[in-house]
C-alpha positions as semicolon CSV with decimal commas, in nm:
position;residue;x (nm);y (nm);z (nm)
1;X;3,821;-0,028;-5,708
2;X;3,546;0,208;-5,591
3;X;3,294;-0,057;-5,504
4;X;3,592;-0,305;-5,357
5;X;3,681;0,014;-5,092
6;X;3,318;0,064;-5,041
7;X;3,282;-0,302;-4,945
8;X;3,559;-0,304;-4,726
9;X;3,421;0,025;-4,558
10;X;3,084;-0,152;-4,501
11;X;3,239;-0,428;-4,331
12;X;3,432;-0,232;-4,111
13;X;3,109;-0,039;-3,980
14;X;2,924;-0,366;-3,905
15;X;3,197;-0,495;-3,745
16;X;3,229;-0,227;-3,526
17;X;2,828;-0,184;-3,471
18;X;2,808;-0,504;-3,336
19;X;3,062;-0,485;-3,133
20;X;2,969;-0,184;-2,993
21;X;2,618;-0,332;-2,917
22;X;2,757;-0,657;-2,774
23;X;2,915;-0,386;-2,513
24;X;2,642;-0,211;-2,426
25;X;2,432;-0,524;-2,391
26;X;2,675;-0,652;-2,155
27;X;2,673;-0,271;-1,985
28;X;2,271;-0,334;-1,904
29;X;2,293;-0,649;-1,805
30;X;2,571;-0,605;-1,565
31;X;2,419;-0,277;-1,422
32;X;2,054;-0,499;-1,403
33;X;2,257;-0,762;-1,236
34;X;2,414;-0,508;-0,952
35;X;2,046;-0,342;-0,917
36;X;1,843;-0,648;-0,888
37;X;2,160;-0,719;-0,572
38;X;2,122;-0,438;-0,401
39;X;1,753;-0,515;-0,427
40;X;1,748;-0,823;-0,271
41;X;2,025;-0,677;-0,002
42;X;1,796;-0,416;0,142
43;X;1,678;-0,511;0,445
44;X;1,337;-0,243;0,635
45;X;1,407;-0,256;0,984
46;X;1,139;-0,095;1,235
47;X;1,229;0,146;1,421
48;X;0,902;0,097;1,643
49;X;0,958;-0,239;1,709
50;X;1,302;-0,361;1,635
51;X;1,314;-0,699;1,752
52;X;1,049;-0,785;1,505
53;X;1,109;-0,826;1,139
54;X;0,882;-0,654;0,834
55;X;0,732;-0,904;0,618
56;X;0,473;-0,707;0,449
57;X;0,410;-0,332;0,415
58;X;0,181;-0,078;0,256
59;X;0,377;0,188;0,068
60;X;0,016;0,362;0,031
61;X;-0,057;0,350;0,443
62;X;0,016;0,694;0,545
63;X;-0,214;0,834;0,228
64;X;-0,485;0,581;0,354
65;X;-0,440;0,712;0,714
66;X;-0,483;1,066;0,612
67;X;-0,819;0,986;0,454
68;X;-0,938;0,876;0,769
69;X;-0,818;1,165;0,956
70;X;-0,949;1,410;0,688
71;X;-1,308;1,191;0,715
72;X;-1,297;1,206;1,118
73;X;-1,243;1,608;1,147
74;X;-1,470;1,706;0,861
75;X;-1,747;1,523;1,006
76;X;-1,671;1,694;1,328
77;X;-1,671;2,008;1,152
78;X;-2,001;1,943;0,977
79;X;-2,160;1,830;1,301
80;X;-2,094;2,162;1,511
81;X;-2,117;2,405;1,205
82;X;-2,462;2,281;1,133
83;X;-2,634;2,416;1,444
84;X;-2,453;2,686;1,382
85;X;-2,556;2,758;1,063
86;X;-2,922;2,741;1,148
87;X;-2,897;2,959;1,427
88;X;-2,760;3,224;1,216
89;X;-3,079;3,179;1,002
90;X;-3,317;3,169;1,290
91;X;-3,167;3,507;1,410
92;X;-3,211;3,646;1,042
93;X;-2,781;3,625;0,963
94;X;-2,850;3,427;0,645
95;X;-3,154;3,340;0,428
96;X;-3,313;2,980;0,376
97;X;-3,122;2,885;0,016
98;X;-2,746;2,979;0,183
99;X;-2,799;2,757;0,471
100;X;-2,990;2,479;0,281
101;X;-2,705;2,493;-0,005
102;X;-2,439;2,508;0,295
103;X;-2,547;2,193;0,509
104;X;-2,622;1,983;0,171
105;X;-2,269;2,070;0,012
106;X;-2,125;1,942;0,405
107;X;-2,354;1,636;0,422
108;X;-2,277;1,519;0,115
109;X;-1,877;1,531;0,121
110;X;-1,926;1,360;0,426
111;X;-2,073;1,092;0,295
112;X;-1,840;1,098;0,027
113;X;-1,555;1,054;0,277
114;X;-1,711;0,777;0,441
115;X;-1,813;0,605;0,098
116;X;-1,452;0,655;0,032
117;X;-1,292;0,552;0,354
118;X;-1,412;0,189;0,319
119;X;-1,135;0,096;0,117
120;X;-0,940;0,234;0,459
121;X;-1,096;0,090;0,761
122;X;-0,887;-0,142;0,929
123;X;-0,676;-0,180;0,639
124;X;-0,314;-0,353;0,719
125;X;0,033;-0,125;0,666
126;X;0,267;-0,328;0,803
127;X;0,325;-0,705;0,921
128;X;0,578;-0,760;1,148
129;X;0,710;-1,147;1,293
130;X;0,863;-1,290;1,554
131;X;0,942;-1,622;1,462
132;X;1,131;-1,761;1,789
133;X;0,813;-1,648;1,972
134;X;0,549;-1,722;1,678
135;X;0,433;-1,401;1,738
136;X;0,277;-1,138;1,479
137;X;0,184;-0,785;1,491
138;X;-0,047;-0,631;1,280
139;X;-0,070;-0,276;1,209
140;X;-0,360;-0,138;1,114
141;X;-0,584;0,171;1,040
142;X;-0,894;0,209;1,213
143;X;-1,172;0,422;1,087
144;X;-1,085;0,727;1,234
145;X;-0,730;0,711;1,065
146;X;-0,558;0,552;1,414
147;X;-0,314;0,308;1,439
148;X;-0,389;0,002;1,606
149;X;-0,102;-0,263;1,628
150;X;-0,265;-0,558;1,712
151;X;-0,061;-0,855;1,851
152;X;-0,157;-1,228;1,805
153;X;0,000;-1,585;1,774
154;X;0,058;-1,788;1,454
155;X;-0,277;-1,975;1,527
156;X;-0,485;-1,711;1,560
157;X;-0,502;-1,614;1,208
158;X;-0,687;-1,817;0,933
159;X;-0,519;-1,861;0,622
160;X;-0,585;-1,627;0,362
161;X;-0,652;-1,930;0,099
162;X;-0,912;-2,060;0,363
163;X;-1,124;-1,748;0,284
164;X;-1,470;-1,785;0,066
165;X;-1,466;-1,593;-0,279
166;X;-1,557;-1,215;-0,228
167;X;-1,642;-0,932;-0,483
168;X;-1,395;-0,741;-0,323
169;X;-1,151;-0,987;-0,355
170;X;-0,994;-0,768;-0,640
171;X;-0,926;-0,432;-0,402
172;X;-0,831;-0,621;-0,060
173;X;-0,802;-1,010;0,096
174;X;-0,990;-1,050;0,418
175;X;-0,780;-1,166;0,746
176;X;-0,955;-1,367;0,977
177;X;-0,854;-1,413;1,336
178;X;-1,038;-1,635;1,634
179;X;-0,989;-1,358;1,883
180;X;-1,213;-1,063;1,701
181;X;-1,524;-1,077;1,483
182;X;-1,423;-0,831;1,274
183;X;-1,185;-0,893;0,964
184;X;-0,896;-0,675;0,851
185;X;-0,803;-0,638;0,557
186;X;-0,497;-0,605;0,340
187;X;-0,407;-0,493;-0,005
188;X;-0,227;-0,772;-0,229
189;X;-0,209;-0,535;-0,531
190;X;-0,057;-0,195;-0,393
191;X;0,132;-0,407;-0,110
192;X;0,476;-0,514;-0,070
193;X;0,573;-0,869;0,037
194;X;0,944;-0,880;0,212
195;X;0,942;-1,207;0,234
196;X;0,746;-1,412;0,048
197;X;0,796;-1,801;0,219
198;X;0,731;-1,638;0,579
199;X;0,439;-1,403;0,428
200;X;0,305;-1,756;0,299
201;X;0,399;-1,952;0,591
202;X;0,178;-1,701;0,844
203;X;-0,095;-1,581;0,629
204;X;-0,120;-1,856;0,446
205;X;-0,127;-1,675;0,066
206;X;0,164;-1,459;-0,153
C-alpha cells in the first residue's frame, strides 16, 4: 500500500516538474523572441545630420576621443612646464635630481600617450549614408582628439576586401579613399554594424 501511494506520489511530482519546465521554457523563449524584436526595431537616428542614416558606429568613440584630448594638453603642458622647470633650477628654486626626475616622469607619459594614441588617430565612430545621393560621411578622430566628418562618394572608397594583409589587421581594417593619402581606420571588433548589406555594399566587408 505504502510503496503503491509512494509511486503514485512520484508520478505526480514529475508530472508536474515537467510541466512546470515546459512553461518556463516557453517563458524564455517568448521573452527572447520580444527582445531580439525590439532589437531589430531600434532604429539610431543622428541628430547632427538627420537626413543621413547610421550604418556603422563606435560605442568606444568618445573614450578614444578623450585619449587624444588628454595626449594633446599634456604634451602642451610638458612643453611649457619644461622651461619652466629649468629656470627654477638655474635661479637655484630646485636642485638637479628634482628637475631631472620631473622632465623624465613628463617625457615619458608623453610618449606613452602617443604610443597609446595610435590605436586612435583617425579612427572611424560613425558611418553615415545617403543612398539617393551615393553619398557617405565619415566621422573620424584626428590625432589631437577632433572630429573630422569627412564627406565622399560611393567611388571614392576602396573596398575593405581589396586591402593587402596587415599585422594590424586584428585591432583595426584600413579604409582607403582616392581623394587622401592617408588611410582611416575602423574597428571591426569593438564596432557596431546597423546594417550589414549597406555596410557591405559601401565598404565592401561585414
Amino acid at each position: 500500500m505504502y510503496s503503491r501511494l509512494l509511486s503514485n506520489l512520484c508520478e505526480r511530482f514529475l508530472y508536474r516538474a515537467s510541466n512546470s519546465v515546459r512553461y518556463s521554457n516557453i517563458k524564455t523563449l517568448s521573452h527572447v523572441a520580444n527582445k531580439n524584436e525590439e532589437k531589430q526595431k531600434v532604429e539610431i537616428v543622428s541628430t547632427k545630420f538627420p537626413d543621413y542614416e547610421v550604418i556603422y558606429m563606435l560605442p568606444f568613440a568618445k573614450q578614444a576621443c578623450s585619449l587624444n584630448v588628454i595626449k594633446y594638453r599634456f604634451t602642451i603642458f610638458v612643453g611649457v612646464a619644461t622651461p619652466a622647470i629649468i629656470g627654477l633650477h638655474l635661479t637655484s628654486i630646485l636642485s638637479y635630481d628634482v628637475i631631472s626626475v620631473s622632465i623624465a616622469i613628463g617625457v615619458l607619459t608623453t610618449i606613452w600617450l602617443h604610443v597609446l594614441g595610435i590605436l586612435c588617430n583617425n579612427l572611424i565612430g560613425y558611418v553615415y549614408l545617403k543612398l539617393d545621393e551615393k553619398k557617405v560621411i565619415l566621422s573620424y578622430i584626428d590625432y589631437w582628439g577632433k572630429r573630422i566628418d569627412l564627406k565622399v562618394s560611393f567611388n571614392e572608397i576602396y573596398p575593405m576586401s581589396d586591402n593587402p594583409i596587415s599585422i594590424t589587421d586584428s585591432l583595426y581594417k584600413k579604409i582607403m579613399l582616392t581623394s587622401r593619402t592617408k588611410n582611416l581606420k575602423i574597428n571591426m571588433k569593438f564596432g557596431q554594424i546597423i546594417d550589414v548589406d549597406k555596410f557591405r555594399c559601401i565598404l565592401g566587408m561585414a
